[in-house]
Amino acid sequence: MHAPVPDPRDRLIVALDLSSVGAAESLVSRLGDTVNFYKIGYELGFAGGLGFARELIADGRKVFIDFKLHDIGNTVARGVASLAALGASFATVHAYPQTMRAAMEGKGASPLRILAVTVLTSYDEGDLNEAGYAASVAETVARRVAQARAIGIDGIVCAPTDAASVRAALGPRGAIVTPGVRPDGSDAGDQKRIATPFAAIRAGADHLVVGRPIVASPDPAAAARAVLAEIARALS
Ligand SMILES: O=C(O)c1cc(=O)[nH]c(=O)n1[C@@H]1O[C@H](COP(=O)(O)O)[C@@H](O)[C@H]1O
C-alpha cells in the first residue's frame, strides 16, 4: 500500500494582509484553486475580515485566524471558543503557559488547532534583549516549545530557521508553521529570521505562511504556483 501523495496546497497558507474585504475577495478570486488555505490577521480582521472568514469557510476553504491572543485565561478561553464556533482551522496565541492552557481549554472538542507563537520572525537577539529577555532566541524558542509540548499544544509558529530544532524538541505530534518565508530574490521587509520555501520544508515545516511575496506580487497566482513548486520539490 502506498502512502497518500501529499498535496502541496495543504502546505501553503496565504496571509490575506489587505485593508478591505473587497481587496481580499479580489485576491482570492485571482488565486482560484491554486490556494485553499488563508490566514486573516489584524489588518483584514479589524476591517470586516471575520465575516469574510465565514464566507471562505462556507466555500470549503481553510482559515487561520491570527490574532496572537494573550490575555487573562478566562478571556483567552472564551475568545478561542468563539473562534472555534466560527469554524477556523488554526488560531494563534503567544506561547505563555497560562495563555496556551486557556486556549486549549477554550477550544473544547472542536477541530480548531491552537498554534503557539514562540519568538516572532521579526525578532533577533537585540529585539529580545530590548524587550527584557536575557536568553538568546534559540534558548527562548526551546523553552517555549518544551512548555507547549507539556501542555499538549496543537502546533508551533516559529521561524523556518528554527524548524529543525523545534521538531526535535516538540516530538512527532504537533504542526510546525513557519512565516518568514522568502523565495530567492524577494524582499525580506521587516522579517529577520527567514528561509526559502524549499529550505523551510526541508527543515521540517508542515505549513508555510506567505504574505507579501504573493499578495504584493503583480501576478499573485504565478507567485503562489512558484512557491508550491518549491514545496513539491522539497517533498519529493
Ligand atoms: O503568527 C504568524 O503568522 C506570524 C508569526 C511570526 O513570527 N511572524 C510572522 O510574520 N507572522 C505572520 O506571517 C505573515 C508574514 O507575512 P509576510 O512577511 O508578508 O510573508 C504576517 O501576516 C505575520 O503577521
PDB file of N, CA and C in Angstrom, residues 132-210:
ATOM      1  N   GLY A 132      13.432  42.881  27.217  1.00  0.00           N
ATOM      2  CA  GLY A 132      13.657  42.489  28.602  1.00  0.00           C
ATOM      3  C   GLY A 132      14.030  41.029  28.814  1.00  0.00           C
ATOM      4  N   TYR A 133      14.261  40.306  27.713  1.00  0.00           N
ATOM      5  CA  TYR A 133      14.630  38.886  27.851  1.00  0.00           C
ATOM      6  C   TYR A 133      16.144  38.749  27.741  1.00  0.00           C
ATOM      7  N   ALA A 134      16.753  38.047  28.701  1.00  0.00           N
ATOM      8  CA  ALA A 134      18.212  37.880  28.680  1.00  0.00           C
ATOM      9  C   ALA A 134      18.605  36.687  27.816  1.00  0.00           C
ATOM     10  N   ALA A 135      17.714  35.713  27.675  1.00  0.00           N
ATOM     11  CA  ALA A 135      18.053  34.487  26.944  1.00  0.00           C
ATOM     12  C   ALA A 135      18.146  34.762  25.439  1.00  0.00           C
ATOM     13  N   SER A 136      18.869  33.881  24.749  1.00  0.00           N
ATOM     14  CA  SER A 136      19.001  34.015  23.288  1.00  0.00           C
ATOM     15  C   SER A 136      17.693  33.600  22.608  1.00  0.00           C
ATOM     16  N   VAL A 137      17.617  33.863  21.296  1.00  0.00           N
ATOM     17  CA  VAL A 137      16.440  33.420  20.527  1.00  0.00           C
ATOM     18  C   VAL A 137      16.305  31.904  20.640  1.00  0.00           C
ATOM     19  N   ALA A 138      17.397  31.187  20.445  1.00  0.00           N
ATOM     20  CA  ALA A 138      17.332  29.712  20.457  1.00  0.00           C
ATOM     21  C   ALA A 138      16.883  29.193  21.828  1.00  0.00           C
ATOM     22  N   GLU A 139      17.425  29.798  22.889  1.00  0.00           N
ATOM     23  CA  GLU A 139      17.022  29.356  24.243  1.00  0.00           C
ATOM     24  C   GLU A 139      15.552  29.674  24.516  1.00  0.00           C
ATOM     25  N   THR A 140      15.119  30.830  24.070  1.00  0.00           N
ATOM     26  CA  THR A 140      13.716  31.216  24.319  1.00  0.00           C
ATOM     27  C   THR A 140      12.770  30.306  23.537  1.00  0.00           C
ATOM     28  N   VAL A 141      13.116  30.033  22.273  1.00  0.00           N
ATOM     29  CA  VAL A 141      12.277  29.133  21.468  1.00  0.00           C
ATOM     30  C   VAL A 141      12.232  27.762  22.145  1.00  0.00           C
ATOM     31  N   ALA A 142      13.396  27.246  22.567  1.00  0.00           N
ATOM     32  CA  ALA A 142      13.449  25.897  23.158  1.00  0.00           C
ATOM     33  C   ALA A 142      12.601  25.822  24.428  1.00  0.00           C
ATOM     34  N   ARG A 143      12.690  26.841  25.251  1.00  0.00           N
ATOM     35  CA  ARG A 143      11.915  26.851  26.496  1.00  0.00           C
ATOM     36  C   ARG A 143      10.412  26.864  26.190  1.00  0.00           C
ATOM     37  N   ARG A 144      10.024  27.708  25.242  1.00  0.00           N
ATOM     38  CA  ARG A 144       8.592  27.831  24.929  1.00  0.00           C
ATOM     39  C   ARG A 144       8.058  26.555  24.281  1.00  0.00           C
ATOM     40  N   VAL A 145       8.870  25.922  23.457  1.00  0.00           N
ATOM     41  CA  VAL A 145       8.412  24.676  22.819  1.00  0.00           C
ATOM     42  C   VAL A 145       8.266  23.575  23.880  1.00  0.00           C
ATOM     43  N   ALA A 146       9.208  23.513  24.826  1.00  0.00           N
ATOM     44  CA  ALA A 146       9.107  22.494  25.883  1.00  0.00           C
ATOM     45  C   ALA A 146       7.824  22.705  26.685  1.00  0.00           C
ATOM     46  N   GLN A 147       7.504  23.958  26.987  1.00  0.00           N
ATOM     47  CA  GLN A 147       6.285  24.245  27.747  1.00  0.00           C
ATOM     48  C   GLN A 147       5.038  23.927  26.911  1.00  0.00           C
ATOM     49  N   ALA A 148       5.098  24.271  25.626  1.00  0.00           N
ATOM     50  CA  ALA A 148       3.964  23.996  24.735  1.00  0.00           C
ATOM     51  C   ALA A 148       3.734  22.487  24.632  1.00  0.00           C
ATOM     52  N   ARG A 149       4.814  21.743  24.536  1.00  0.00           N
ATOM     53  CA  ARG A 149       4.702  20.285  24.426  1.00  0.00           C
ATOM     54  C   ARG A 149       4.072  19.701  25.693  1.00  0.00           C
ATOM     55  N   ALA A 150       4.516  20.195  26.856  1.00  0.00           N
ATOM     56  CA  ALA A 150       3.982  19.680  28.128  1.00  0.00           C
ATOM     57  C   ALA A 150       2.476  19.947  28.224  1.00  0.00           C
ATOM     58  N   ILE A 151       2.043  21.051  27.630  1.00  0.00           N
ATOM     59  CA  ILE A 151       0.614  21.419  27.674  1.00  0.00           C
ATOM     60  C   ILE A 151      -0.175  20.628  26.622  1.00  0.00           C
ATOM     61  N   GLY A 152       0.517  20.060  25.648  1.00  0.00           N
ATOM     62  CA  GLY A 152      -0.159  19.289  24.591  1.00  0.00           C
ATOM     63  C   GLY A 152      -0.698  20.174  23.487  1.00  0.00           C
ATOM     64  N   ILE A 153       0.034  21.260  23.192  1.00  0.00           N
ATOM     65  CA  ILE A 153      -0.404  22.225  22.178  1.00  0.00           C
ATOM     66  C   ILE A 153      -0.539  21.535  20.812  1.00  0.00           C
ATOM     67  N   ASP A 154      -1.373  22.112  19.935  1.00  0.00           N
ATOM     68  CA  ASP A 154      -1.588  21.501  18.608  1.00  0.00           C
ATOM     69  C   ASP A 154      -0.494  21.854  17.616  1.00  0.00           C
ATOM     70  N   GLY A 155       0.202  22.960  17.846  1.00  0.00           N
ATOM     71  CA  GLY A 155       1.226  23.337  16.871  1.00  0.00           C
ATOM     72  C   GLY A 155       2.014  24.535  17.336  1.00  0.00           C
ATOM     73  N   ILE A 156       3.095  24.798  16.596  1.00  0.00           N
ATOM     74  CA  ILE A 156       4.039  25.862  16.940  1.00  0.00           C
ATOM     75  C   ILE A 156       4.215  26.758  15.716  1.00  0.00           C
ATOM     76  N   VAL A 157       4.246  28.071  15.945  1.00  0.00           N
ATOM     77  CA  VAL A 157       4.668  29.008  14.899  1.00  0.00           C
ATOM     78  C   VAL A 157       6.092  29.426  15.246  1.00  0.00           C
ATOM     79  N   CYS A 158       6.984  29.251  14.289  1.00  0.00           N
ATOM     80  CA  CYS A 158       8.386  29.609  14.533  1.00  0.00           C
ATOM     81  C   CYS A 158       9.019  30.020  13.207  1.00  0.00           C
ATOM     82  N   ALA A 159      10.229  30.546  13.293  1.00  0.00           N
ATOM     83  CA  ALA A 159      10.950  30.891  12.071  1.00  0.00           C
ATOM     84  C   ALA A 159      11.370  29.600  11.371  1.00  0.00           C
ATOM     85  N   PRO A 160      11.458  29.650  10.039  1.00  0.00           N
ATOM     86  CA  PRO A 160      11.907  28.440   9.333  1.00  0.00           C
ATOM     87  C   PRO A 160      13.304  28.011   9.776  1.00  0.00           C
ATOM     88  N   THR A 161      14.091  28.983  10.212  1.00  0.00           N
ATOM     89  CA  THR A 161      15.446  28.666  10.678  1.00  0.00           C
ATOM     90  C   THR A 161      15.425  27.919  12.016  1.00  0.00           C
ATOM     91  N   ASP A 162      14.264  27.921  12.705  1.00  0.00           N
ATOM     92  CA  ASP A 162      14.142  27.185  13.976  1.00  0.00           C
ATOM     93  C   ASP A 162      13.442  25.840  13.786  1.00  0.00           C
ATOM     94  N   ALA A 163      12.936  25.566  12.574  1.00  0.00           N
ATOM     95  CA  ALA A 163      12.016  24.429  12.416  1.00  0.00           C
ATOM     96  C   ALA A 163      12.645  23.092  12.816  1.00  0.00           C
ATOM     97  N   ALA A 164      13.894  22.874  12.459  1.00  0.00           N
ATOM     98  CA  ALA A 164      14.501  21.566  12.766  1.00  0.00           C
ATOM     99  C   ALA A 164      14.647  21.375  14.275  1.00  0.00           C
ATOM    100  N   SER A 165      15.110  22.400  14.979  1.00  0.00           N
ATOM    101  CA  SER A 165      15.266  22.254  16.434  1.00  0.00           C
ATOM    102  C   SER A 165      13.897  22.185  17.111  1.00  0.00           C
ATOM    103  N   VAL A 166      12.908  22.877  16.545  1.00  0.00           N
ATOM    104  CA  VAL A 166      11.560  22.811  17.126  1.00  0.00           C
ATOM    105  C   VAL A 166      11.002  21.396  16.968  1.00  0.00           C
ATOM    106  N   ARG A 167      11.194  20.786  15.808  1.00  0.00           N
ATOM    107  CA  ARG A 167      10.679  19.414  15.633  1.00  0.00           C
ATOM    108  C   ARG A 167      11.342  18.468  16.631  1.00  0.00           C
ATOM    109  N   ALA A 168      12.636  18.625  16.843  1.00  0.00           N
ATOM    110  CA  ALA A 168      13.331  17.742  17.783  1.00  0.00           C
ATOM    111  C   ALA A 168      12.775  17.934  19.196  1.00  0.00           C
ATOM    112  N   ALA A 169      12.491  19.179  19.566  1.00  0.00           N
ATOM    113  CA  ALA A 169      12.004  19.447  20.930  1.00  0.00           C
ATOM    114  C   ALA A 169      10.525  19.115  21.092  1.00  0.00           C
ATOM    115  N   LEU A 170       9.764  19.219  19.999  1.00  0.00           N
ATOM    116  CA  LEU A 170       8.305  19.042  20.059  1.00  0.00           C
ATOM    117  C   LEU A 170       7.910  17.574  19.996  1.00  0.00           C
ATOM    118  N   GLY A 171       8.768  16.766  19.389  1.00  0.00           N
ATOM    119  CA  GLY A 171       8.389  15.373  19.162  1.00  0.00           C
ATOM    120  C   GLY A 171       7.523  15.276  17.920  1.00  0.00           C
ATOM    121  N   PRO A 172       7.040  14.081  17.605  1.00  0.00           N
ATOM    122  CA  PRO A 172       6.330  13.902  16.330  1.00  0.00           C
ATOM    123  C   PRO A 172       4.948  14.537  16.297  1.00  0.00           C
ATOM    124  N   ARG A 173       4.346  14.792  17.460  1.00  0.00           N
ATOM    125  CA  ARG A 173       2.985  15.321  17.497  1.00  0.00           C
ATOM    126  C   ARG A 173       3.031  16.852  17.414  1.00  0.00           C
ATOM    127  N   GLY A 174       2.154  17.435  16.639  1.00  0.00           N
ATOM    128  CA  GLY A 174       2.083  18.890  16.589  1.00  0.00           C
ATOM    129  C   GLY A 174       2.604  19.433  15.270  1.00  0.00           C
ATOM    130  N   ALA A 175       1.867  20.415  14.742  1.00  0.00           N
ATOM    131  CA  ALA A 175       2.219  21.017  13.453  1.00  0.00           C
ATOM    132  C   ALA A 175       3.265  22.108  13.650  1.00  0.00           C
ATOM    133  N   ILE A 176       4.156  22.234  12.681  1.00  0.00           N
ATOM    134  CA  ILE A 176       5.117  23.346  12.671  1.00  0.00           C
ATOM    135  C   ILE A 176       4.736  24.272  11.514  1.00  0.00           C
ATOM    136  N   VAL A 177       4.465  25.514  11.863  1.00  0.00           N
ATOM    137  CA  VAL A 177       4.002  26.504  10.887  1.00  0.00           C
ATOM    138  C   VAL A 177       5.033  27.627  10.856  1.00  0.00           C
ATOM    139  N   THR A 178       5.563  27.905   9.665  1.00  0.00           N
ATOM    140  CA  THR A 178       6.623  28.915   9.584  1.00  0.00           C
ATOM    141  C   THR A 178       6.260  30.073   8.648  1.00  0.00           C
ATOM    142  N   PRO A 179       6.143  31.291   9.236  1.00  0.00           N
ATOM    143  CA  PRO A 179       6.184  32.504   8.409  1.00  0.00           C
ATOM    144  C   PRO A 179       7.659  32.834   8.162  1.00  0.00           C
ATOM    145  N   GLY A 180       7.936  34.050   7.707  1.00  0.00           N
ATOM    146  CA  GLY A 180       9.331  34.400   7.425  1.00  0.00           C
ATOM    147  C   GLY A 180       9.847  33.620   6.223  1.00  0.00           C
ATOM    148  N   VAL A 181       8.949  33.361   5.275  1.00  0.00           N
ATOM    149  CA  VAL A 181       9.317  32.592   4.084  1.00  0.00           C
ATOM    150  C   VAL A 181       9.568  33.567   2.936  1.00  0.00           C
ATOM    151  N   ARG A 182      10.715  33.440   2.324  1.00  0.00           N
ATOM    152  CA  ARG A 182      11.079  34.355   1.247  1.00  0.00           C
ATOM    153  C   ARG A 182      11.704  33.579   0.090  1.00  0.00           C
ATOM    154  N   PRO A 183      10.984  33.486  -1.042  1.00  0.00           N
ATOM    155  CA  PRO A 183      11.612  32.896  -2.226  1.00  0.00           C
ATOM    156  C   PRO A 183      12.878  33.685  -2.561  1.00  0.00           C
ATOM    157  N   ASP A 184      13.845  33.004  -3.159  1.00  0.00           N
ATOM    158  CA  ASP A 184      15.097  33.664  -3.536  1.00  0.00           C
ATOM    159  C   ASP A 184      14.810  34.961  -4.281  1.00  0.00           C
ATOM    160  N   GLY A 185      15.508  36.013  -3.891  1.00  0.00           N
ATOM    161  CA  GLY A 185      15.382  37.281  -4.621  1.00  0.00           C
ATOM    162  C   GLY A 185      14.258  38.155  -4.116  1.00  0.00           C
ATOM    163  N   SER A 186      13.391  37.651  -3.185  1.00  0.00           N
ATOM    164  CA  SER A 186      12.309  38.539  -2.732  1.00  0.00           C
ATOM    165  C   SER A 186      12.773  39.336  -1.515  1.00  0.00           C
ATOM    166  N   ASP A 187      12.104  40.466  -1.333  1.00  0.00           N
ATOM    167  CA  ASP A 187      12.482  41.419  -0.293  1.00  0.00           C
ATOM    168  C   ASP A 187      12.128  40.866   1.093  1.00  0.00           C
ATOM    169  N   ALA A 188      13.079  40.923   2.037  1.00  0.00           N
ATOM    170  CA  ALA A 188      12.814  40.414   3.394  1.00  0.00           C
ATOM    171  C   ALA A 188      11.835  41.315   4.134  1.00  0.00           C
ATOM    172  N   GLY A 189      11.767  42.615   3.776  1.00  0.00           N
ATOM    173  CA  GLY A 189      10.903  43.535   4.524  1.00  0.00           C
ATOM    174  C   GLY A 189      11.353  43.587   5.977  1.00  0.00           C
ATOM    175  N   ASP A 190      10.394  43.482   6.907  1.00  0.00           N
ATOM    176  CA  ASP A 190      10.744  43.555   8.336  1.00  0.00           C
ATOM    177  C   ASP A 190      11.085  42.191   8.941  1.00  0.00           C
ATOM    178  N   GLN A 191      11.139  41.159   8.134  1.00  0.00           N
ATOM    179  CA  GLN A 191      11.443  39.810   8.652  1.00  0.00           C
ATOM    180  C   GLN A 191      12.950  39.658   8.849  1.00  0.00           C
ATOM    181  N   LYS A 192      13.347  39.061   9.963  1.00  0.00           N
ATOM    182  CA  LYS A 192      14.789  38.901  10.240  1.00  0.00           C
ATOM    183  C   LYS A 192      15.255  37.460  10.188  1.00  0.00           C
ATOM    184  N   ARG A 193      14.368  36.500  10.528  1.00  0.00           N
ATOM    185  CA  ARG A 193      14.798  35.086  10.538  1.00  0.00           C
ATOM    186  C   ARG A 193      14.016  34.372   9.437  1.00  0.00           C
ATOM    187  N   ILE A 194      14.634  34.297   8.247  1.00  0.00           N
ATOM    188  CA  ILE A 194      13.906  33.870   7.045  1.00  0.00           C
ATOM    189  C   ILE A 194      14.574  32.682   6.361  1.00  0.00           C
ATOM    190  N   ALA A 195      13.817  32.012   5.492  1.00  0.00           N
ATOM    191  CA  ALA A 195      14.363  30.963   4.620  1.00  0.00           C
ATOM    192  C   ALA A 195      13.474  30.851   3.396  1.00  0.00           C
ATOM    193  N   THR A 196      13.986  30.162   2.377  1.00  0.00           N
ATOM    194  CA  THR A 196      13.190  29.940   1.163  1.00  0.00           C
ATOM    195  C   THR A 196      12.123  28.870   1.459  1.00  0.00           C
ATOM    196  N   PRO A 197      11.100  28.769   0.601  1.00  0.00           N
ATOM    197  CA  PRO A 197      10.102  27.702   0.795  1.00  0.00           C
ATOM    198  C   PRO A 197      10.760  26.316   0.811  1.00  0.00           C
ATOM    199  N   PHE A 198      11.703  26.088  -0.096  1.00  0.00           N
ATOM    200  CA  PHE A 198      12.393  24.791  -0.158  1.00  0.00           C
ATOM    201  C   PHE A 198      13.085  24.498   1.176  1.00  0.00           C
ATOM    202  N   ALA A 199      13.857  25.457   1.681  1.00  0.00           N
ATOM    203  CA  ALA A 199      14.610  25.238   2.922  1.00  0.00           C
ATOM    204  C   ALA A 199      13.661  25.062   4.114  1.00  0.00           C
ATOM    205  N   ALA A 200      12.564  25.807   4.121  1.00  0.00           N
ATOM    206  CA  ALA A 200      11.614  25.704   5.245  1.00  0.00           C
ATOM    207  C   ALA A 200      11.011  24.296   5.308  1.00  0.00           C
ATOM    208  N   ILE A 201      10.600  23.781   4.149  1.00  0.00           N
ATOM    209  CA  ILE A 201      10.004  22.422   4.131  1.00  0.00           C
ATOM    210  C   ILE A 201      11.070  21.390   4.494  1.00  0.00           C
ATOM    211  N   ARG A 202      12.250  21.534   3.930  1.00  0.00           N
ATOM    212  CA  ARG A 202      13.323  20.580   4.243  1.00  0.00           C
ATOM    213  C   ARG A 202      13.692  20.609   5.726  1.00  0.00           C
ATOM    214  N   ALA A 203      13.529  21.774   6.370  1.00  0.00           N
ATOM    215  CA  ALA A 203      13.844  21.879   7.805  1.00  0.00           C
ATOM    216  C   ALA A 203      12.735  21.276   8.673  1.00  0.00           C
ATOM    217  N   GLY A 204      11.608  20.912   8.030  1.00  0.00           N
ATOM    218  CA  GLY A 204      10.551  20.226   8.787  1.00  0.00           C
ATOM    219  C   GLY A 204       9.270  21.015   8.969  1.00  0.00           C
ATOM    220  N   ALA A 205       9.133  22.148   8.271  1.00  0.00           N
ATOM    221  CA  ALA A 205       7.871  22.895   8.388  1.00  0.00           C
ATOM    222  C   ALA A 205       6.741  22.085   7.752  1.00  0.00           C
ATOM    223  N   ASP A 206       5.585  22.074   8.429  1.00  0.00           N
ATOM    224  CA  ASP A 206       4.397  21.416   7.848  1.00  0.00           C
ATOM    225  C   ASP A 206       3.611  22.382   6.976  1.00  0.00           C
ATOM    226  N   HIS A 207       3.561  23.642   7.398  1.00  0.00           N
ATOM    227  CA  HIS A 207       2.824  24.666   6.653  1.00  0.00           C
ATOM    228  C   HIS A 207       3.680  25.926   6.584  1.00  0.00           C
ATOM    229  N   LEU A 208       3.653  26.599   5.436  1.00  0.00           N
ATOM    230  CA  LEU A 208       4.350  27.870   5.260  1.00  0.00           C
ATOM    231  C   LEU A 208       3.307  28.984   5.187  1.00  0.00           C
ATOM    232  N   VAL A 209       3.563  30.075   5.915  1.00  0.00           N
ATOM    233  CA  VAL A 209       2.711  31.256   5.798  1.00  0.00           C
ATOM    234  C   VAL A 209       3.432  32.242   4.901  1.00  0.00           C
ATOM    235  N   VAL A 210       2.798  32.623   3.811  1.00  0.00           N
ATOM    236  CA  VAL A 210       3.431  33.566   2.884  1.00  0.00           C
ATOM    237  C   VAL A 210       2.469  34.724   2.650  1.00  0.00           C
TER     238      VAL A 210
END
